[in-house]
Tab-separated table of C-alpha atoms in Angstrom:
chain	number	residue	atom	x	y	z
A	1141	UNK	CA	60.475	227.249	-66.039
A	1142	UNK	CA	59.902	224.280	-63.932
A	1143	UNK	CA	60.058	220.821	-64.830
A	1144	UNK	CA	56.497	219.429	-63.999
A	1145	UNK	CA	57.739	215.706	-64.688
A	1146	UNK	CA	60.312	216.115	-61.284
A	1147	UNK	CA	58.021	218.249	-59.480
A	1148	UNK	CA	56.688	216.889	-56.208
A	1149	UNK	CA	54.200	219.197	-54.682
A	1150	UNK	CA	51.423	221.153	-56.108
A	1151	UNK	CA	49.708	224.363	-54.456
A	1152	UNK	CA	46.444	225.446	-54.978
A	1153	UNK	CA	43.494	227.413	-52.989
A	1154	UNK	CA	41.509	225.526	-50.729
A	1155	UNK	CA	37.410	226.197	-50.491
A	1156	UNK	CA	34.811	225.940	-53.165
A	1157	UNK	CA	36.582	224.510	-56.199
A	1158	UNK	CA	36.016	225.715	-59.452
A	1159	UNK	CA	37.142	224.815	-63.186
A	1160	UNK	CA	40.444	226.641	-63.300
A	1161	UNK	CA	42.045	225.138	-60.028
A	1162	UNK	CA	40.822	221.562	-61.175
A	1163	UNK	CA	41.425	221.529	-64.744
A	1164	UNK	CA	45.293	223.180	-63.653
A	1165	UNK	CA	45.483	220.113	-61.551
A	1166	UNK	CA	44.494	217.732	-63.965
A	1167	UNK	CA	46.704	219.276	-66.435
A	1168	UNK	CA	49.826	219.429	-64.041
A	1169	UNK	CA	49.091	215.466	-63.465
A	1170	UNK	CA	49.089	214.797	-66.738
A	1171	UNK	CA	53.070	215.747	-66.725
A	1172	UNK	CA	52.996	213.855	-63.178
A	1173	UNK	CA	49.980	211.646	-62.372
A	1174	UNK	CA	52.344	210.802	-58.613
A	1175	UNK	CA	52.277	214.802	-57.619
A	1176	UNK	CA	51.256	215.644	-54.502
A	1177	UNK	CA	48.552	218.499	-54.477
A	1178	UNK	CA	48.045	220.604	-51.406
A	1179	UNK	CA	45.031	222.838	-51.190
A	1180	UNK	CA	45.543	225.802	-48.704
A	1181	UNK	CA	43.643	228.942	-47.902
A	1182	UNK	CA	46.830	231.491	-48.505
A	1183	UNK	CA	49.851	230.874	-49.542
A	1184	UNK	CA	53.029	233.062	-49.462
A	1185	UNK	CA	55.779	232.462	-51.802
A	1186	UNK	CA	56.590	230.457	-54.834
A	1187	UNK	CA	57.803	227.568	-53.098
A	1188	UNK	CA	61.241	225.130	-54.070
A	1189	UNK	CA	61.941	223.623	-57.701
A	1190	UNK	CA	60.285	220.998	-56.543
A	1191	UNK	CA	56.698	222.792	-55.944
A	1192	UNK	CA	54.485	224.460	-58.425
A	1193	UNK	CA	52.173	227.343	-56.977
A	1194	UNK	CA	49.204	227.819	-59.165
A	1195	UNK	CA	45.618	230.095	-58.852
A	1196	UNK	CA	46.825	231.317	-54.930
A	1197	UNK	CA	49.431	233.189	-53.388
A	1198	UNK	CA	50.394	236.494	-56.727
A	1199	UNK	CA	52.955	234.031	-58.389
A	1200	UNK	CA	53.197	232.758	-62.210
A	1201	UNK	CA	50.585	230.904	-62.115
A	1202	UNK	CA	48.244	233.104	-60.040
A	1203	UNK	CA	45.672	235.197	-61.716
A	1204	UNK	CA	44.731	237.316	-58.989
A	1205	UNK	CA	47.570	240.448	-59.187
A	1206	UNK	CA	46.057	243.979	-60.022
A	1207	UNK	CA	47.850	243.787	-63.620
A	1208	UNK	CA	46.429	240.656	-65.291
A	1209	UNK	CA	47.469	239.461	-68.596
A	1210	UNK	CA	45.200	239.552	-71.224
A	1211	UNK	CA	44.780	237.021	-73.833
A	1212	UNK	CA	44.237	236.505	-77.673
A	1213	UNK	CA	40.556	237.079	-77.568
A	1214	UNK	CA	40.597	239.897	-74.720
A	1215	UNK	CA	40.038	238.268	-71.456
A	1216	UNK	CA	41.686	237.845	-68.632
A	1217	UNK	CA	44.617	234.658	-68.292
A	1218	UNK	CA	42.782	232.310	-65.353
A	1219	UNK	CA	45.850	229.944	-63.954
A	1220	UNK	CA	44.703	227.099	-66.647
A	1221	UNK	CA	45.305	230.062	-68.989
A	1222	UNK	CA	48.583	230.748	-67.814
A	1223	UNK	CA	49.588	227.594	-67.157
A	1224	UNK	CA	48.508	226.222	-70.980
A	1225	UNK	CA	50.868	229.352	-72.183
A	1226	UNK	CA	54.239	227.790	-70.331
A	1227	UNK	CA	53.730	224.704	-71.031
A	1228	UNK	CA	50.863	223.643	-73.538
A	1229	UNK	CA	53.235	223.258	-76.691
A	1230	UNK	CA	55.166	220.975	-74.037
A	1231	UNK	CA	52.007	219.247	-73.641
A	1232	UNK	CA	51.240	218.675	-76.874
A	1233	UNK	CA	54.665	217.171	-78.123
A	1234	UNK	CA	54.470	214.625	-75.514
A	1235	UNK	CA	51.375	213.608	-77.230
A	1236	UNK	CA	52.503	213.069	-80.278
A	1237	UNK	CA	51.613	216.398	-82.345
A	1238	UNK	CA	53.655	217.334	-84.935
A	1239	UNK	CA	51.457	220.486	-85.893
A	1240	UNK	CA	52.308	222.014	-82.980
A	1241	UNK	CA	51.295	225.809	-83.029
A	1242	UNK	CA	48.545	224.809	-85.142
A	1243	UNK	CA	47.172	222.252	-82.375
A	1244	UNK	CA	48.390	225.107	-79.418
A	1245	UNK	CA	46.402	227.848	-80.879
A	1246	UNK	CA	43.114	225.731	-81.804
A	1247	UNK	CA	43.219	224.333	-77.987
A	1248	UNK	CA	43.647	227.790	-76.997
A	1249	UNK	CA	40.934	228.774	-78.319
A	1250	UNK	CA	38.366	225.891	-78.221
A	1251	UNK	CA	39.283	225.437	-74.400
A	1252	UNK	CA	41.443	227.853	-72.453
A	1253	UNK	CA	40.008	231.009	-73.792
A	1254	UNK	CA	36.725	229.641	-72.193
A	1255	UNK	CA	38.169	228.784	-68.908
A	1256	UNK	CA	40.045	232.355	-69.101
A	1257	UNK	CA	36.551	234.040	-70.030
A	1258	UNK	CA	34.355	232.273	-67.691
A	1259	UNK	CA	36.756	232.471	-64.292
A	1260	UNK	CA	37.211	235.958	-64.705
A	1261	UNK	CA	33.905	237.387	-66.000
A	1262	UNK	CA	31.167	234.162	-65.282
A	1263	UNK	CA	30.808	231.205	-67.071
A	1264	UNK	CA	27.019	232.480	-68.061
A	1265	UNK	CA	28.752	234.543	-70.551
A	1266	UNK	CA	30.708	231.195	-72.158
A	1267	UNK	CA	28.964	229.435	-74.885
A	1268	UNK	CA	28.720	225.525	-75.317
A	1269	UNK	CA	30.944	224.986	-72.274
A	1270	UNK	CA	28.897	222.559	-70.197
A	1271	UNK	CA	32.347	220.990	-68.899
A	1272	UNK	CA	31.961	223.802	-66.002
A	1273	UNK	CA	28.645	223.134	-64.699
A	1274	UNK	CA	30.078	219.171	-64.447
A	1275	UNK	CA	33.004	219.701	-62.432
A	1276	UNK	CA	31.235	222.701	-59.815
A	1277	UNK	CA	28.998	220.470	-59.187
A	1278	UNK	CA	31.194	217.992	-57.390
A	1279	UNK	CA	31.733	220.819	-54.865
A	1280	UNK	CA	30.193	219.830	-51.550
A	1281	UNK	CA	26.831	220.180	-51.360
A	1282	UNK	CA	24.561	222.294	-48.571
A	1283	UNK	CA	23.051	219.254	-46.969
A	1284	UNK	CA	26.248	217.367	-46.800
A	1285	UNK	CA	28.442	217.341	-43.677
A	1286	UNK	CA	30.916	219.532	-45.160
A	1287	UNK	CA	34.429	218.272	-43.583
A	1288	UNK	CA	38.112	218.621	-44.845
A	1289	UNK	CA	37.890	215.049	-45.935
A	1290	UNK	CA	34.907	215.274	-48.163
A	1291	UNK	CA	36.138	218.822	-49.999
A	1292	UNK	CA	39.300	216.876	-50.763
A	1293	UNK	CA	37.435	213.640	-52.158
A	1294	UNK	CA	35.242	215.618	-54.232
A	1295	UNK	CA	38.213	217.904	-55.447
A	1296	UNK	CA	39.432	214.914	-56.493
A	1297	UNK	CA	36.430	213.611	-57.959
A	1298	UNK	CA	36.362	216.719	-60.256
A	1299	UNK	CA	40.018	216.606	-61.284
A	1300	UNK	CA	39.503	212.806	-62.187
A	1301	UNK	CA	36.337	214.395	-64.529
A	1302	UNK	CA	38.921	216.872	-65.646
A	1303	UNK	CA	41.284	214.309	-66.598
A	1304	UNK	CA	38.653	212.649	-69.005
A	1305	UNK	CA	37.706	215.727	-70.443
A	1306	UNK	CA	40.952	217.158	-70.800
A	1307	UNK	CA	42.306	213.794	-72.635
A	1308	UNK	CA	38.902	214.014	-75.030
A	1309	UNK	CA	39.815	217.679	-75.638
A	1310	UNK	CA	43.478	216.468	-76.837
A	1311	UNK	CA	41.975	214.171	-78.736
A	1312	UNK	CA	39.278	216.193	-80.796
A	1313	UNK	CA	42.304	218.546	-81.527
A	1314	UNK	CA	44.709	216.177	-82.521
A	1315	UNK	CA	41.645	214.337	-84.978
A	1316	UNK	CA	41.295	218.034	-86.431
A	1317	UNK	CA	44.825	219.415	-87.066
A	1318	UNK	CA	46.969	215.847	-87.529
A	1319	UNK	CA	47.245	214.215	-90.790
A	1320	UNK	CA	44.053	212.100	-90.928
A	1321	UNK	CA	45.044	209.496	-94.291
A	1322	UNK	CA	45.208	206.829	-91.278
A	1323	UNK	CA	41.701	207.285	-89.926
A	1324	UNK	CA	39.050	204.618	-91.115
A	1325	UNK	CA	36.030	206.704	-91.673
């Protein structure tokens, strides 16, 4: 398993954006907010230690292989699904969790199984997951001059959303499964 605190270069599809690719992203950053992500059409390979490959190119992190993985509640693993599984409990101890497969499995199921379910079979199907309609809708828009440039600012503007949202998400899990005798109610 990588280290995602020493690596330098993340790969991910290029194109309309959509939550898995940007919520991986934000979630990679959080490990290392100074990674460098490169969004490419195809990509062949899994790359050096020092580059994680995630939602393009059939590697670990890719969801897109004829034999998909399947998780706890029956759907498909999306890359943020995948992803979550390597590294989530990693995730969650460098935030300060001590209930850590209590927290992993409530995240997993208020959050990733959502992103799992709606990537692979719509996001219509997903209940009370408005997070997804947020960040598509930074995608490029018809009537704007759709350049390299502007896809990459707005991919960016969605991961920054996907930061918030994936720091609120922490949050709400660590209020719910964390001893709460210090909170002033």
């Amino acid at each position: 398993m990588k280290d995602l605190m020493t690596v330098k270069t993340g790969i991910t599809h290029s194109g309309k954006f959509h939550t898995d690719d940007v919520v991986s992203t934000a979630f990679i950053k959080s490990f290392n907010p100074n990674i460098n992500v490169i969004r490419v059409k195809e990509f062949n390979g899994e790359g050096d230690t020092d580059v994680i490959v995630y939602d393009v190119g059939l590697g670990e992190f890719d969801h897109h292989q004829e034999e998909r993985k399947i998780d706890l509640f029956g759907h498909a693993y999306c890359a943020f699904g995948l992803l979550w599984e390597a590294y989530g409990k990693e995730y969650l101890k460098r935030r300060n969790f001590t209930h850590l497969e209590e927290a992993f499995d409530l995240f997993n199921r208020k959050f990733v199984s959502k992103i799992n379910q709606g990537d692979n079979e719509g996001y219509k199907k997903v209940k009370r997951f408005f997070e997804n309609d947020l960040i598509v809708k930074c995608n490029p828009m018809w009537f704007e001059e759709i350049t390299s440039e502007l896809k990459n600012m707005q991919f960016e503007k969605a991961v920054r959303l996907a930061q918030a949202f994936l720091d609120t998400w922490t949050r709400q899990i660590f209020h719910e499964v964390e001893d709460h005798t210090y909170c002033i109610e």
